[in-house]
Short mmCIF file of C-alpha atoms (C1' of nucleotides) in Angstrom, two decimals:
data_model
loop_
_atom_site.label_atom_id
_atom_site.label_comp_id
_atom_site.label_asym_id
_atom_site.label_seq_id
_atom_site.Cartn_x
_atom_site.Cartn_y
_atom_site.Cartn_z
CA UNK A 1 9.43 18.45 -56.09
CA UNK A 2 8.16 21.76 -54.83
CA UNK A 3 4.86 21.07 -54.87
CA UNK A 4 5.52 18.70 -51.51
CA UNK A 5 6.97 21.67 -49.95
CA UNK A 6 3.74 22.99 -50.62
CA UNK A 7 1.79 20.66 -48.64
CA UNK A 8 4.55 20.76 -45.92
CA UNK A 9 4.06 24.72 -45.72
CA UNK A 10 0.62 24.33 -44.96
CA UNK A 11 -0.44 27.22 -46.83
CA UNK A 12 -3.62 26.59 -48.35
CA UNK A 13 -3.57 28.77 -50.93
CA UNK A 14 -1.07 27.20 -52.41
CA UNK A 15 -2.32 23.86 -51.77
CA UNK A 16 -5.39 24.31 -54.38
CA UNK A 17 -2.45 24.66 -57.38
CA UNK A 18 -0.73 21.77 -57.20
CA UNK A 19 0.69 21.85 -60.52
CA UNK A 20 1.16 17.87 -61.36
CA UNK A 21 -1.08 14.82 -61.67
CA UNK A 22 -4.05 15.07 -60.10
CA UNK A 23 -7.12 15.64 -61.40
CA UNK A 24 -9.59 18.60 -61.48
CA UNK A 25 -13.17 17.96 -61.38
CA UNK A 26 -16.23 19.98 -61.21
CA UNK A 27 -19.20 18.90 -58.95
CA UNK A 28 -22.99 20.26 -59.12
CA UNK A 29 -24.37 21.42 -56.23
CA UNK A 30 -25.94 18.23 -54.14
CA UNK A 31 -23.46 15.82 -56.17
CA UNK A 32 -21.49 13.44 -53.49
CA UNK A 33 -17.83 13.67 -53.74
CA UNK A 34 -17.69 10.18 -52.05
CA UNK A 35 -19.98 8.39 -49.59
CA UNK A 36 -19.02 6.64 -46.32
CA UNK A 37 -18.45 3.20 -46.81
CA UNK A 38 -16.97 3.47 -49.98
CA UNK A 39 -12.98 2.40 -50.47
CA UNK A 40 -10.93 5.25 -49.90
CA UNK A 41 -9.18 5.70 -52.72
CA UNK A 42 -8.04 9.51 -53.56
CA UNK A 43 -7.71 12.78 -50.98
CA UNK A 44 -9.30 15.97 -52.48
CA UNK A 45 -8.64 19.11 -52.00
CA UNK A 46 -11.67 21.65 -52.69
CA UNK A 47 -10.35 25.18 -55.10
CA UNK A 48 -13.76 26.75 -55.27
CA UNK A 49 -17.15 26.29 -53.71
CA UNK A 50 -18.90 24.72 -50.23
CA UNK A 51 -18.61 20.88 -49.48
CA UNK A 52 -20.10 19.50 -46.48
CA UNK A 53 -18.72 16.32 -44.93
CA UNK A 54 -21.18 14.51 -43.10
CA UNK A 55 -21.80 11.73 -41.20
CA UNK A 56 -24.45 9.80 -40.75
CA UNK A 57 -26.43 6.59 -38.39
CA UNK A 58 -27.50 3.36 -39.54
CA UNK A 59 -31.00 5.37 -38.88
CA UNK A 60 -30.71 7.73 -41.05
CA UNK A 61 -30.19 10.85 -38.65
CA UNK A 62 -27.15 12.70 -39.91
CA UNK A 63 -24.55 15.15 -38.95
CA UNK A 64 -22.54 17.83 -40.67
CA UNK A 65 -19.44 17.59 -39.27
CA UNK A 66 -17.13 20.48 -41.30
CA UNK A 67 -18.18 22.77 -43.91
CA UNK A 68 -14.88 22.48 -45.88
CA UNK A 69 -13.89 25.54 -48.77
CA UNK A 70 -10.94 26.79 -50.43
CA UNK A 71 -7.63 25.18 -49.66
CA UNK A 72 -9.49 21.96 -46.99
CA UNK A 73 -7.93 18.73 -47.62
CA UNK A 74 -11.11 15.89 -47.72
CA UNK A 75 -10.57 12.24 -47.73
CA UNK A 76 -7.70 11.54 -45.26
CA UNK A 77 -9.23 8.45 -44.44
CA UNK A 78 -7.50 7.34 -47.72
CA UNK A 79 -4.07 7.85 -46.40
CA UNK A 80 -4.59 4.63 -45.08
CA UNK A 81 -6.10 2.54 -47.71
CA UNK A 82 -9.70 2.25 -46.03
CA UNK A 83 -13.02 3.38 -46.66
CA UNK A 84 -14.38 6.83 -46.37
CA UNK A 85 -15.76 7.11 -43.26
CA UNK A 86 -17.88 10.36 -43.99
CA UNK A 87 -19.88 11.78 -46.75
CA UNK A 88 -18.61 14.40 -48.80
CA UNK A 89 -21.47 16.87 -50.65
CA UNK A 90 -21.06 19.26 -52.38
CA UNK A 91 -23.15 22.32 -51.04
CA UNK A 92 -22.64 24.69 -53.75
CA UNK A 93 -21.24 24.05 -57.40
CA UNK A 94 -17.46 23.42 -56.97
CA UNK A 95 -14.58 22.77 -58.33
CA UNK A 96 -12.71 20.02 -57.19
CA UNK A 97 -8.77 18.47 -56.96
CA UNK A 98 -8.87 14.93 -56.85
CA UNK A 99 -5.53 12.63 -55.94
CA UNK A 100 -5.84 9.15 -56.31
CA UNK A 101 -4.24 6.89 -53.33
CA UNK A 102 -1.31 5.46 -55.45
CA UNK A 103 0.11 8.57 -56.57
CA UNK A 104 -0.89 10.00 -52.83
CA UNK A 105 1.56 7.41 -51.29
CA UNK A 106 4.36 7.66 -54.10
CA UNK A 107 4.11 11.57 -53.20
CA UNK A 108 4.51 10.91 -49.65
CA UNK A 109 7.35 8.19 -50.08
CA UNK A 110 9.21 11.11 -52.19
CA UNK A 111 9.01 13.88 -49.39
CA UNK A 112 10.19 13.71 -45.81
CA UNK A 113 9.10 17.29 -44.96
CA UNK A 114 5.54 15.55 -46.64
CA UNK A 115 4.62 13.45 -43.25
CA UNK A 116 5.43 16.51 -41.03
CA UNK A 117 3.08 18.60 -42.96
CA UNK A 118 0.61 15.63 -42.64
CA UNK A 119 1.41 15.99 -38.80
CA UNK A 120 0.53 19.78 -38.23
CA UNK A 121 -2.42 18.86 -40.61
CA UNK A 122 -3.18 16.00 -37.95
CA UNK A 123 -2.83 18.59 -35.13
CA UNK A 124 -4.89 21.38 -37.00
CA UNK A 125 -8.09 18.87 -37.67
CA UNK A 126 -7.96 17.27 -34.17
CA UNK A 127 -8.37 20.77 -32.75
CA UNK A 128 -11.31 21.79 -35.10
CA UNK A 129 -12.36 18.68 -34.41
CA UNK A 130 -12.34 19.38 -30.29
CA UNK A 131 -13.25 22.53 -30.55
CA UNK A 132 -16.64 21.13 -32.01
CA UNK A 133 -16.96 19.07 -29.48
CA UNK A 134 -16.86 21.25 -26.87
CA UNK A 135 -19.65 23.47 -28.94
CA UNK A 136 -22.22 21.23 -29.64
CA UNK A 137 -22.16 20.17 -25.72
CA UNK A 138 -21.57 23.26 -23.89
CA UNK A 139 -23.42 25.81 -25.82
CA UNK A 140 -27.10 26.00 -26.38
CA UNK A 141 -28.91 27.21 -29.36
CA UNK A 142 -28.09 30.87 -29.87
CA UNK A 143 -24.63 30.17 -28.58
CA UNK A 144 -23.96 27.99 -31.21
CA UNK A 145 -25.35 29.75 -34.22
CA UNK A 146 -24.28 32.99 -33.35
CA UNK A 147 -20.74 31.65 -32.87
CA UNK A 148 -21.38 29.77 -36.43
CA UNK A 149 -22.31 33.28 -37.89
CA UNK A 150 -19.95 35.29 -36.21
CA UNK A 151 -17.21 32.69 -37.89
CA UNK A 152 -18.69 32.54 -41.66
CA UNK A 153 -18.21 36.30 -42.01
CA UNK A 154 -15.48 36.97 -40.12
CA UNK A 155 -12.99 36.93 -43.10
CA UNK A 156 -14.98 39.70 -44.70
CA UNK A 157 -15.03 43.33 -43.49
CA UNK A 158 -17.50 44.28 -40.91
CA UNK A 159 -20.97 45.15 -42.66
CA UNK A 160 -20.40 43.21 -45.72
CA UNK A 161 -23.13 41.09 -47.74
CA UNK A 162 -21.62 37.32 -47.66
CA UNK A 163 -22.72 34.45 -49.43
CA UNK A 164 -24.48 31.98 -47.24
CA UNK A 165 -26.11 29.00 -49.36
CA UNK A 166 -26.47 26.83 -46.27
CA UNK A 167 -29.98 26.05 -46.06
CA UNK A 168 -31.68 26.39 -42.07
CA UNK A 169 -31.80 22.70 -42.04
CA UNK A 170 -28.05 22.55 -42.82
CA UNK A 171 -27.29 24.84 -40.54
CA UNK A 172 -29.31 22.85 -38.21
CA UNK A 173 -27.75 19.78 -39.04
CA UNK A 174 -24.34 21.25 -38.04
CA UNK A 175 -25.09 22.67 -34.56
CA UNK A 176 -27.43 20.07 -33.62
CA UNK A 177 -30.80 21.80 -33.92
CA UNK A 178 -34.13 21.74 -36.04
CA UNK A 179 -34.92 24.02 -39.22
CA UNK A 180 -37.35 25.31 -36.89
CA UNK A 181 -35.30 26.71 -34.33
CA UNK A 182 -32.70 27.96 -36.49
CA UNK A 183 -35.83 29.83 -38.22
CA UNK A 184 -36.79 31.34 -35.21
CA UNK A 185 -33.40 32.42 -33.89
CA UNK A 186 -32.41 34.27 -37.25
CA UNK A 187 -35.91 35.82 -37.73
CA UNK A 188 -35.73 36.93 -34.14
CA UNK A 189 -32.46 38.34 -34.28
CA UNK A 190 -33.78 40.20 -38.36
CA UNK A 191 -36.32 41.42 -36.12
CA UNK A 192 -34.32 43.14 -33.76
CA UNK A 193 -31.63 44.28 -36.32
CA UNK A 194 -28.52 42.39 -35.25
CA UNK A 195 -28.64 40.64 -38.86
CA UNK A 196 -30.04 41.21 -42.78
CA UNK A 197 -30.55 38.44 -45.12
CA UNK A 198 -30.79 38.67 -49.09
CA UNK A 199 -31.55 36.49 -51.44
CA UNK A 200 -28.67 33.58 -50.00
CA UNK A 201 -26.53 36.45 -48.03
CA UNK A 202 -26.34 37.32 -44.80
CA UNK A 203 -25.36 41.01 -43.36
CA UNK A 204 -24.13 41.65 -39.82
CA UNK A 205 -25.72 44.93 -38.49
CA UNK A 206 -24.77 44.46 -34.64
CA UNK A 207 -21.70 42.35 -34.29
CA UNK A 208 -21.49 43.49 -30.10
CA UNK A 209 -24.91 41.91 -29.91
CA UNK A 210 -24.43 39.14 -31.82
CA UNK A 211 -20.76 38.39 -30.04
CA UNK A 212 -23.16 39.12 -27.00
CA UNK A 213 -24.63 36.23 -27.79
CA UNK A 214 -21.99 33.71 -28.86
CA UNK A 215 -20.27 34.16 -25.61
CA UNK A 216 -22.52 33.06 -23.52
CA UNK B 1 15.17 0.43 -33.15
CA UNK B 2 12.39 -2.75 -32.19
CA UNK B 3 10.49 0.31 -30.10
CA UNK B 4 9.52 2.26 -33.18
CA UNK B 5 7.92 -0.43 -34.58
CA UNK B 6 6.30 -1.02 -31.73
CA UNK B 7 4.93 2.29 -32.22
CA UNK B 8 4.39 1.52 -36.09
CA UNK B 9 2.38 -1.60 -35.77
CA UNK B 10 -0.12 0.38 -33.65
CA UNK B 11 -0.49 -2.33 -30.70
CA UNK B 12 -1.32 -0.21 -27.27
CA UNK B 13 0.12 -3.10 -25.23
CA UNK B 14 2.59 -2.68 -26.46
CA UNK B 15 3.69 0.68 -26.61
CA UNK B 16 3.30 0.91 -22.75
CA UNK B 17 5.90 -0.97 -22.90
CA UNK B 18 8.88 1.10 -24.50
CA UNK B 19 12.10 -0.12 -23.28
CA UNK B 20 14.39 3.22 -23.58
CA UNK B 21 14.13 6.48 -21.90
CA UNK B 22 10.88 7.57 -21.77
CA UNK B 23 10.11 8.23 -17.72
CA UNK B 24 7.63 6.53 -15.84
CA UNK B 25 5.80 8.58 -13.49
CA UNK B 26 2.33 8.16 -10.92
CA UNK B 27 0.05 10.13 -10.37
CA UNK B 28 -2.16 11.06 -7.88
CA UNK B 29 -6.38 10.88 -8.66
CA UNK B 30 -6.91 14.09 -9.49
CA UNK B 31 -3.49 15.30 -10.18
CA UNK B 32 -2.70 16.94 -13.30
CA UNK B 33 -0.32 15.50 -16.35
CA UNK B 34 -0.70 19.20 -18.48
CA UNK B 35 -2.60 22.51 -18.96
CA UNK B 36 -4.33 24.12 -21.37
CA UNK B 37 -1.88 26.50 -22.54
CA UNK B 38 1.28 25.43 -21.05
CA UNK B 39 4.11 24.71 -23.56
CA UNK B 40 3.61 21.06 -25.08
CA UNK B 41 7.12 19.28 -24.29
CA UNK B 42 6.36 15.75 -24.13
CA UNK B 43 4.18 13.02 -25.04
CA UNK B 44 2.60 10.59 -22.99
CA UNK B 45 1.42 6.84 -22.85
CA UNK B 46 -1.10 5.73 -20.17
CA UNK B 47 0.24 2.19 -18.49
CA UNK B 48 -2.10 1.74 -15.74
CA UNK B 49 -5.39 4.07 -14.33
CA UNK B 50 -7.72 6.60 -16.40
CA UNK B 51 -6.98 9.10 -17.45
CA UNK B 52 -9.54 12.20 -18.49
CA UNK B 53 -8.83 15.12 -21.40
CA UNK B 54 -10.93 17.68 -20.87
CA UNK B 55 -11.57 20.82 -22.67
CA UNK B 56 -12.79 24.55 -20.77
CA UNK B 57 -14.18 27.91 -22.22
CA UNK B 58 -13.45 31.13 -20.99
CA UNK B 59 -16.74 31.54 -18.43
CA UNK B 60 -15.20 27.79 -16.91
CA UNK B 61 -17.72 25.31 -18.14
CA UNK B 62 -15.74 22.45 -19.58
CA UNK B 63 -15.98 19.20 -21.45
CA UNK B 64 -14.70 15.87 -21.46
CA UNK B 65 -13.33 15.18 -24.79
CA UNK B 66 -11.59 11.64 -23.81
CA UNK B 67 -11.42 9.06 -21.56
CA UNK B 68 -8.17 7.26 -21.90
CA UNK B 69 -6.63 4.29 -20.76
CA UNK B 70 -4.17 2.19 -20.89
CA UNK B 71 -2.33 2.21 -24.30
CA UNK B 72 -3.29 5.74 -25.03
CA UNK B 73 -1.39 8.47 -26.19
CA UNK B 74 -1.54 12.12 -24.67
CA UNK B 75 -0.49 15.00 -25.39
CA UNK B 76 -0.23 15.29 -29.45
CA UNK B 77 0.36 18.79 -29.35
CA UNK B 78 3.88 18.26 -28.45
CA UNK B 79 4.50 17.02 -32.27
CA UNK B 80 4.42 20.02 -33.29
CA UNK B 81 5.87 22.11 -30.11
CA UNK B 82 3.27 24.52 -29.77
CA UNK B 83 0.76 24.66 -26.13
CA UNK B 84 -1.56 21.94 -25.20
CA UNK B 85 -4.75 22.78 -26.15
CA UNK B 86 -6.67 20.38 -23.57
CA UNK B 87 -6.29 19.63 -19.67
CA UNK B 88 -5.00 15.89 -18.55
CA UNK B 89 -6.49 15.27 -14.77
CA UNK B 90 -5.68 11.36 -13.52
CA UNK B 91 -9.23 9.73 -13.17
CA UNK B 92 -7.86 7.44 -11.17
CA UNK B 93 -4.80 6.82 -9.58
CA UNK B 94 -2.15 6.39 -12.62
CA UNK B 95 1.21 5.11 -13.99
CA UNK B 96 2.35 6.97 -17.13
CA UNK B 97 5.03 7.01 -19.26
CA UNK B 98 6.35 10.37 -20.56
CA UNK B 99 8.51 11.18 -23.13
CA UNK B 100 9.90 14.30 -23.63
CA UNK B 101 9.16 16.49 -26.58
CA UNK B 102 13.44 16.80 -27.85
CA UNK B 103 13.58 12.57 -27.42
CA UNK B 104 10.45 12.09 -28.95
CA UNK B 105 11.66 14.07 -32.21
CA UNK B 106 14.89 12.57 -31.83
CA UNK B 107 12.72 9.13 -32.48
CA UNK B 108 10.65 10.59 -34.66
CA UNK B 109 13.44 11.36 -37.34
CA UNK B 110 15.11 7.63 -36.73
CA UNK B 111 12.60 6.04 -37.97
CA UNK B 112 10.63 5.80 -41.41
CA UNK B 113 7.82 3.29 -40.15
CA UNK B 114 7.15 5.84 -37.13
CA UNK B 115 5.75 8.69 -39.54
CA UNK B 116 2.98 5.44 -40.64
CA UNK B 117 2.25 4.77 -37.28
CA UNK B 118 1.39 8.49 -36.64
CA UNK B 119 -0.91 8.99 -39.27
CA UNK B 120 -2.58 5.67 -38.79
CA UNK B 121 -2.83 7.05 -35.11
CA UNK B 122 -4.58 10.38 -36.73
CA UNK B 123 -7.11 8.56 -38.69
CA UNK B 124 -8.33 7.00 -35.55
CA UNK B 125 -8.49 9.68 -33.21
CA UNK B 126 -10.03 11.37 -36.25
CA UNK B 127 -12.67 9.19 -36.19
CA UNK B 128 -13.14 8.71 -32.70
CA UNK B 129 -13.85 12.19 -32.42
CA UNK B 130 -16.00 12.13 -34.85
CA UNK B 131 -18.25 9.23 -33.95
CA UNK B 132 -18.02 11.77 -30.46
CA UNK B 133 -19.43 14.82 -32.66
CA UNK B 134 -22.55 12.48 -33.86
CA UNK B 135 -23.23 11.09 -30.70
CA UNK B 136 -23.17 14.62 -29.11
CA UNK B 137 -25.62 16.25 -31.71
CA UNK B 138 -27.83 13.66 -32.77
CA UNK B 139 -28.77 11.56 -29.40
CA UNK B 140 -30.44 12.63 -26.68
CA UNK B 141 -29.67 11.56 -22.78
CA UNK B 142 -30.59 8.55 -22.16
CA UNK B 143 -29.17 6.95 -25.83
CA UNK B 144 -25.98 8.87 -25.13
CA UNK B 145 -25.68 7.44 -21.25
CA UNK B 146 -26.60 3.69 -22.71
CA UNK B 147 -23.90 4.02 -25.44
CA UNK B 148 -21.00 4.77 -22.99
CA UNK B 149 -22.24 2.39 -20.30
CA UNK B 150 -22.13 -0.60 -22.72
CA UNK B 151 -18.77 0.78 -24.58
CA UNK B 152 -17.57 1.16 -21.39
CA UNK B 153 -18.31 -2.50 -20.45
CA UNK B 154 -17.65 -3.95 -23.63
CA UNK B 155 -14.62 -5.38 -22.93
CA UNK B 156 -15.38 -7.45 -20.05
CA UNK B 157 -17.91 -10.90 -20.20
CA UNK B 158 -21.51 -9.95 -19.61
CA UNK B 159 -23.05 -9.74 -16.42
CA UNK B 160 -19.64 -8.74 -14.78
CA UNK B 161 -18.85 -6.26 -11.95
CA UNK B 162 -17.17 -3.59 -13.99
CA UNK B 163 -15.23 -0.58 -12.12
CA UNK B 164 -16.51 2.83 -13.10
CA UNK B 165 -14.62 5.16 -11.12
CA UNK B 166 -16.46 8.19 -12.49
CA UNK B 167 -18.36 10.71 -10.73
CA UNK B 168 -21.84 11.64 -12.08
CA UNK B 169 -20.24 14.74 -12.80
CA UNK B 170 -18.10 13.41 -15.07
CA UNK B 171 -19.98 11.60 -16.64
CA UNK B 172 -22.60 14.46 -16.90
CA UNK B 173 -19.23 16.31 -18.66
CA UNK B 174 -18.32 13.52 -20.73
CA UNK B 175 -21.69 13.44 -22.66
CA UNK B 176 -23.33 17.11 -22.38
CA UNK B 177 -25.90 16.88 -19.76
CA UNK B 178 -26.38 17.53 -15.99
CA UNK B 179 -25.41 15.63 -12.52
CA UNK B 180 -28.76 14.90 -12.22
CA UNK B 181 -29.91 14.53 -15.50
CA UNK B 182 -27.14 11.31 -15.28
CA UNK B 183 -28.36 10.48 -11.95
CA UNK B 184 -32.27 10.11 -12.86
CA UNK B 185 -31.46 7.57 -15.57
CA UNK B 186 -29.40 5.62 -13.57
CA UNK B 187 -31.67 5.50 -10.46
CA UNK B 188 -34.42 4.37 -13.17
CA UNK B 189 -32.44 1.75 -15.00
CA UNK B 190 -31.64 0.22 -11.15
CA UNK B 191 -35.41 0.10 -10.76
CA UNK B 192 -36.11 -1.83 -13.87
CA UNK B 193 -33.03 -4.08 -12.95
CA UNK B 194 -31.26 -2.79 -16.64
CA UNK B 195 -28.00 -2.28 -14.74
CA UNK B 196 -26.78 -2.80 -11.07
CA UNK B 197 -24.07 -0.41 -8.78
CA UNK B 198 -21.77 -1.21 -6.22
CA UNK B 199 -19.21 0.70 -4.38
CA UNK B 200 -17.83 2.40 -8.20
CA UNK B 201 -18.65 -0.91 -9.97
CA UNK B 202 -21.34 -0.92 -12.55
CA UNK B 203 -22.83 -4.61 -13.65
CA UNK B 204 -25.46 -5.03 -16.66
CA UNK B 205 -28.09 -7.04 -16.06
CA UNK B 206 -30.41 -6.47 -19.46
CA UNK B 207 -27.68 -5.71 -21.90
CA UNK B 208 -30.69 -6.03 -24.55
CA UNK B 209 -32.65 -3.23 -22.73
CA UNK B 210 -30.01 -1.18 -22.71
CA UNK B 211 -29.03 -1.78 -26.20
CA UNK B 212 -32.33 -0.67 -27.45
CA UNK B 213 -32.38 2.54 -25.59
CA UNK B 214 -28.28 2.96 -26.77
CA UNK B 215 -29.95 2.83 -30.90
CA UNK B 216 -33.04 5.16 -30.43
"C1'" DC C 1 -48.91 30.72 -63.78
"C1'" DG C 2 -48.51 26.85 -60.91
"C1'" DC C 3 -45.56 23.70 -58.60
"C1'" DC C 4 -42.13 22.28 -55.26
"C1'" DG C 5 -39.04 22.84 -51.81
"C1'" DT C 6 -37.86 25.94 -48.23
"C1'" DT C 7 -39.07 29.05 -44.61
"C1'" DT C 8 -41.94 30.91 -41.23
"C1'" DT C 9 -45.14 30.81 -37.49
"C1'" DG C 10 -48.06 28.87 -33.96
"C1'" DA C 11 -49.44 25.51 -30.52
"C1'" DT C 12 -48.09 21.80 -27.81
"C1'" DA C 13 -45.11 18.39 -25.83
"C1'" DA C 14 -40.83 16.51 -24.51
"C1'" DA C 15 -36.26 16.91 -22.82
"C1'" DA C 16 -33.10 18.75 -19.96
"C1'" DC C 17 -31.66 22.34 -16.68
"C1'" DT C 18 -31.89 24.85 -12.31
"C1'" DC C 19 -32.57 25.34 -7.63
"C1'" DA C 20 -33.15 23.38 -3.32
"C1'" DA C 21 -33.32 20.02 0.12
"C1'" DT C 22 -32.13 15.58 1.81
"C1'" DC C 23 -29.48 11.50 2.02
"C1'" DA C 24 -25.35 8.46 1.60
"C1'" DT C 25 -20.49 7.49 1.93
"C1'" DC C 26 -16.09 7.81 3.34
"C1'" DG C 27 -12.04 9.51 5.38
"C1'" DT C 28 -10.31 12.14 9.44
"C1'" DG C 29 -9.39 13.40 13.87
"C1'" DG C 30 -10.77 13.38 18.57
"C1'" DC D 1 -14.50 3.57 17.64
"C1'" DC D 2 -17.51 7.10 16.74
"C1'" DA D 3 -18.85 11.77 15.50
"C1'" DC D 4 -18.02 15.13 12.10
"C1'" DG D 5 -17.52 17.26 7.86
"C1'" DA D 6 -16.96 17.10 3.08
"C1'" DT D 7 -18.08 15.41 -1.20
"C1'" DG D 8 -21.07 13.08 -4.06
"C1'" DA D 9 -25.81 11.21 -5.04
"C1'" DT D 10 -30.66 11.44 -5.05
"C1'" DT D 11 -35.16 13.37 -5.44
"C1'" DG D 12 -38.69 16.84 -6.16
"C1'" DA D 13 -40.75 21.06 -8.10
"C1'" DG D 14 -40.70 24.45 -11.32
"C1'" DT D 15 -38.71 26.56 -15.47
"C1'" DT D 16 -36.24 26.94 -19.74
"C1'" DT D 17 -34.94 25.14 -23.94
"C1'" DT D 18 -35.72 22.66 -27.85
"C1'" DA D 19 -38.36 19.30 -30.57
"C1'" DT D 20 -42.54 18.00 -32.85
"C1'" DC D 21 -46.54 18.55 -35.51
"C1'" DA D 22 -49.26 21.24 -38.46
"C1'" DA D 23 -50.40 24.86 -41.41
"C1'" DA D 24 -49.56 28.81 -44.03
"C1'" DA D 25 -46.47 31.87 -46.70
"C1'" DC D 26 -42.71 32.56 -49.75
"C1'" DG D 27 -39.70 32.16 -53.72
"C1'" DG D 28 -37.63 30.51 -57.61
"C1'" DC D 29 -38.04 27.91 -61.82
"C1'" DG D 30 -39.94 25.49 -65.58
#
DNA sequence: CGCCGTTTTGATAAAACTCAATCATCGTGG
DNA sequence: CCACGATGATTGAGTTTTATCAAAACGGCG
């Protein structure tokens, strides 16, 4: 039964190792998880890799609504026995852990401290979610990528190389902008030395200027 | 115990309706339920008015994240005790039912079904913010202004007078764009007779119109 | 090496913001 | 009851921001 305290700790980290049932599966880069629309049957949790959730019009314009890595929970919509009302994609190759509904519920019906966890978890994703919000309407362009930046390599130490295998139209796609601009923004910024890229990495070199930036 | 399923079977009319201790207080337009950043003690339920959650940086631009009315529920943070992290300013004059943070745990742990209703509640706010995050990113003004005009008048028969008690301003706030931004659409929809206005009541009078501008 | 998807860059247009001035509306107090 | 002031709405002109369209450059991979 400790594996619900798990969950109920909220410690990610620990969430990826769930040592029972479900089911690990690996996903190629551009494979789909599960598509909006479909029934809602199993919540994922990602142990390795990038998976974007997106969401999309009837059309066609879409959205990327989280970027989602080690230790995100994807798929809540199937705590209610619906369909999925995003896409999930995976961005990079990654390595999945899949729970299907039925055993989701009997976990839940076995744990009391489970639906409190589910509650913070509720709490946590509305305020990433309004945090967005606020974001893609307040800011404007640089605002919003710098801040997107800024976030991506923050757990790494200042000066660092990080992995960034986002493409400039999915970066687009999550702030609201075109490849273009996003093209122009980071070559400007290469060109006056507040960021390096590499290959698919990305290097602050002026995190005052860049922070500069973000804030307003 | 009939109040937590009240709560469980998800009806809004309901739930303004809880017979027990919650307290039932007015407010003022423009008065304030809660702060950003002061401690999150209670929940509340709207009964009668609008009421507006809005959402501020730093440098004081804000955001409207919700409109809410009657049948909504404010003020989530206080499941988990922490601060709010929005604003709650009464739209309108407003009756609203508040229940305090110790009482609504009390209830919480009384009840199995009540744990259901709460995530049920979290899938839909976690999809009505999400619709939010598409509509903010991908649409431009005038889609954006059509879509919340005809949501916003959904409810009633066509061709009604509709109360909109909503400065331009906040509408502006609810959907990313400027006083006057909101202003010149709505002076040009009068024009071609799309929509009239009233004292603060709105009436369509080409729903069709409008609903081609709300889809591209 | 050549292809394909991505990125960059430029030119132009559209969308939305800013600033500023004027106009309405409504509640208040004389 | 009317004038006043305050707040909100409108309108115009000019500017900034971002999108669009088009073309060229780049980069990895078979």
């Amino acid at each position: 039964m400790r594996h619900l305290s798990i969950f109920a700790n909220l410690q990610p980290e620990r969430l990826v190792n769930i040592p029972f049932r479900p089911i690990v599966t690996k996903y190629k880069a551009g494979e789909a998880l599960y598509f909006q629309g479909a029934t809602a049957n199993a919540l994922f949790t990602v142990r390795s890799g990038i998976v974007k959730i997106t969401k999309s019009l009837a059309d066609g314009r879409s959205h990327i609504l989280y970027l989602q890595s080690k230790g995100s929970l994807l798929g809540w919509d199937s705590f209610v026995e619906e369909t999925y009302s995003q896409n999930a994609i995976a961005v990079t190759d990654c390595e999945v852990c899949r729970l299907p509904e039925h055993e989701l519920n009997e976990l839940r019906r076995s744990d009391l401290e489970l639906d409190n966890a589910i509650l913070h978890r509720w709490v946590d994703s509305m305020r990433k979610a309004e945090n967005k919000m606020l974001e893609l309407s307040i800011k404007k362009g640089p605002e919003k990528l710098a801040t997107l930046i800024l976030d991506w390599c923050a757990p790494y130490p200042p000066g660092t190389w990080v992995d960034l295998p986002l493409t400039r139209g999915e970066l687009g796609e999550t702030l609201g902008l075109t490849v273009e601009t996003i093209s122009r923004f980071l070559a400007d910024w290469r060109k006056r030395h507040l960021i390096s890229e590499q290959h698919h990495q990305i290097r602050i070199d002026n995190i005052e200027a860049l922070e500069e930036i973000a804030r307003r």
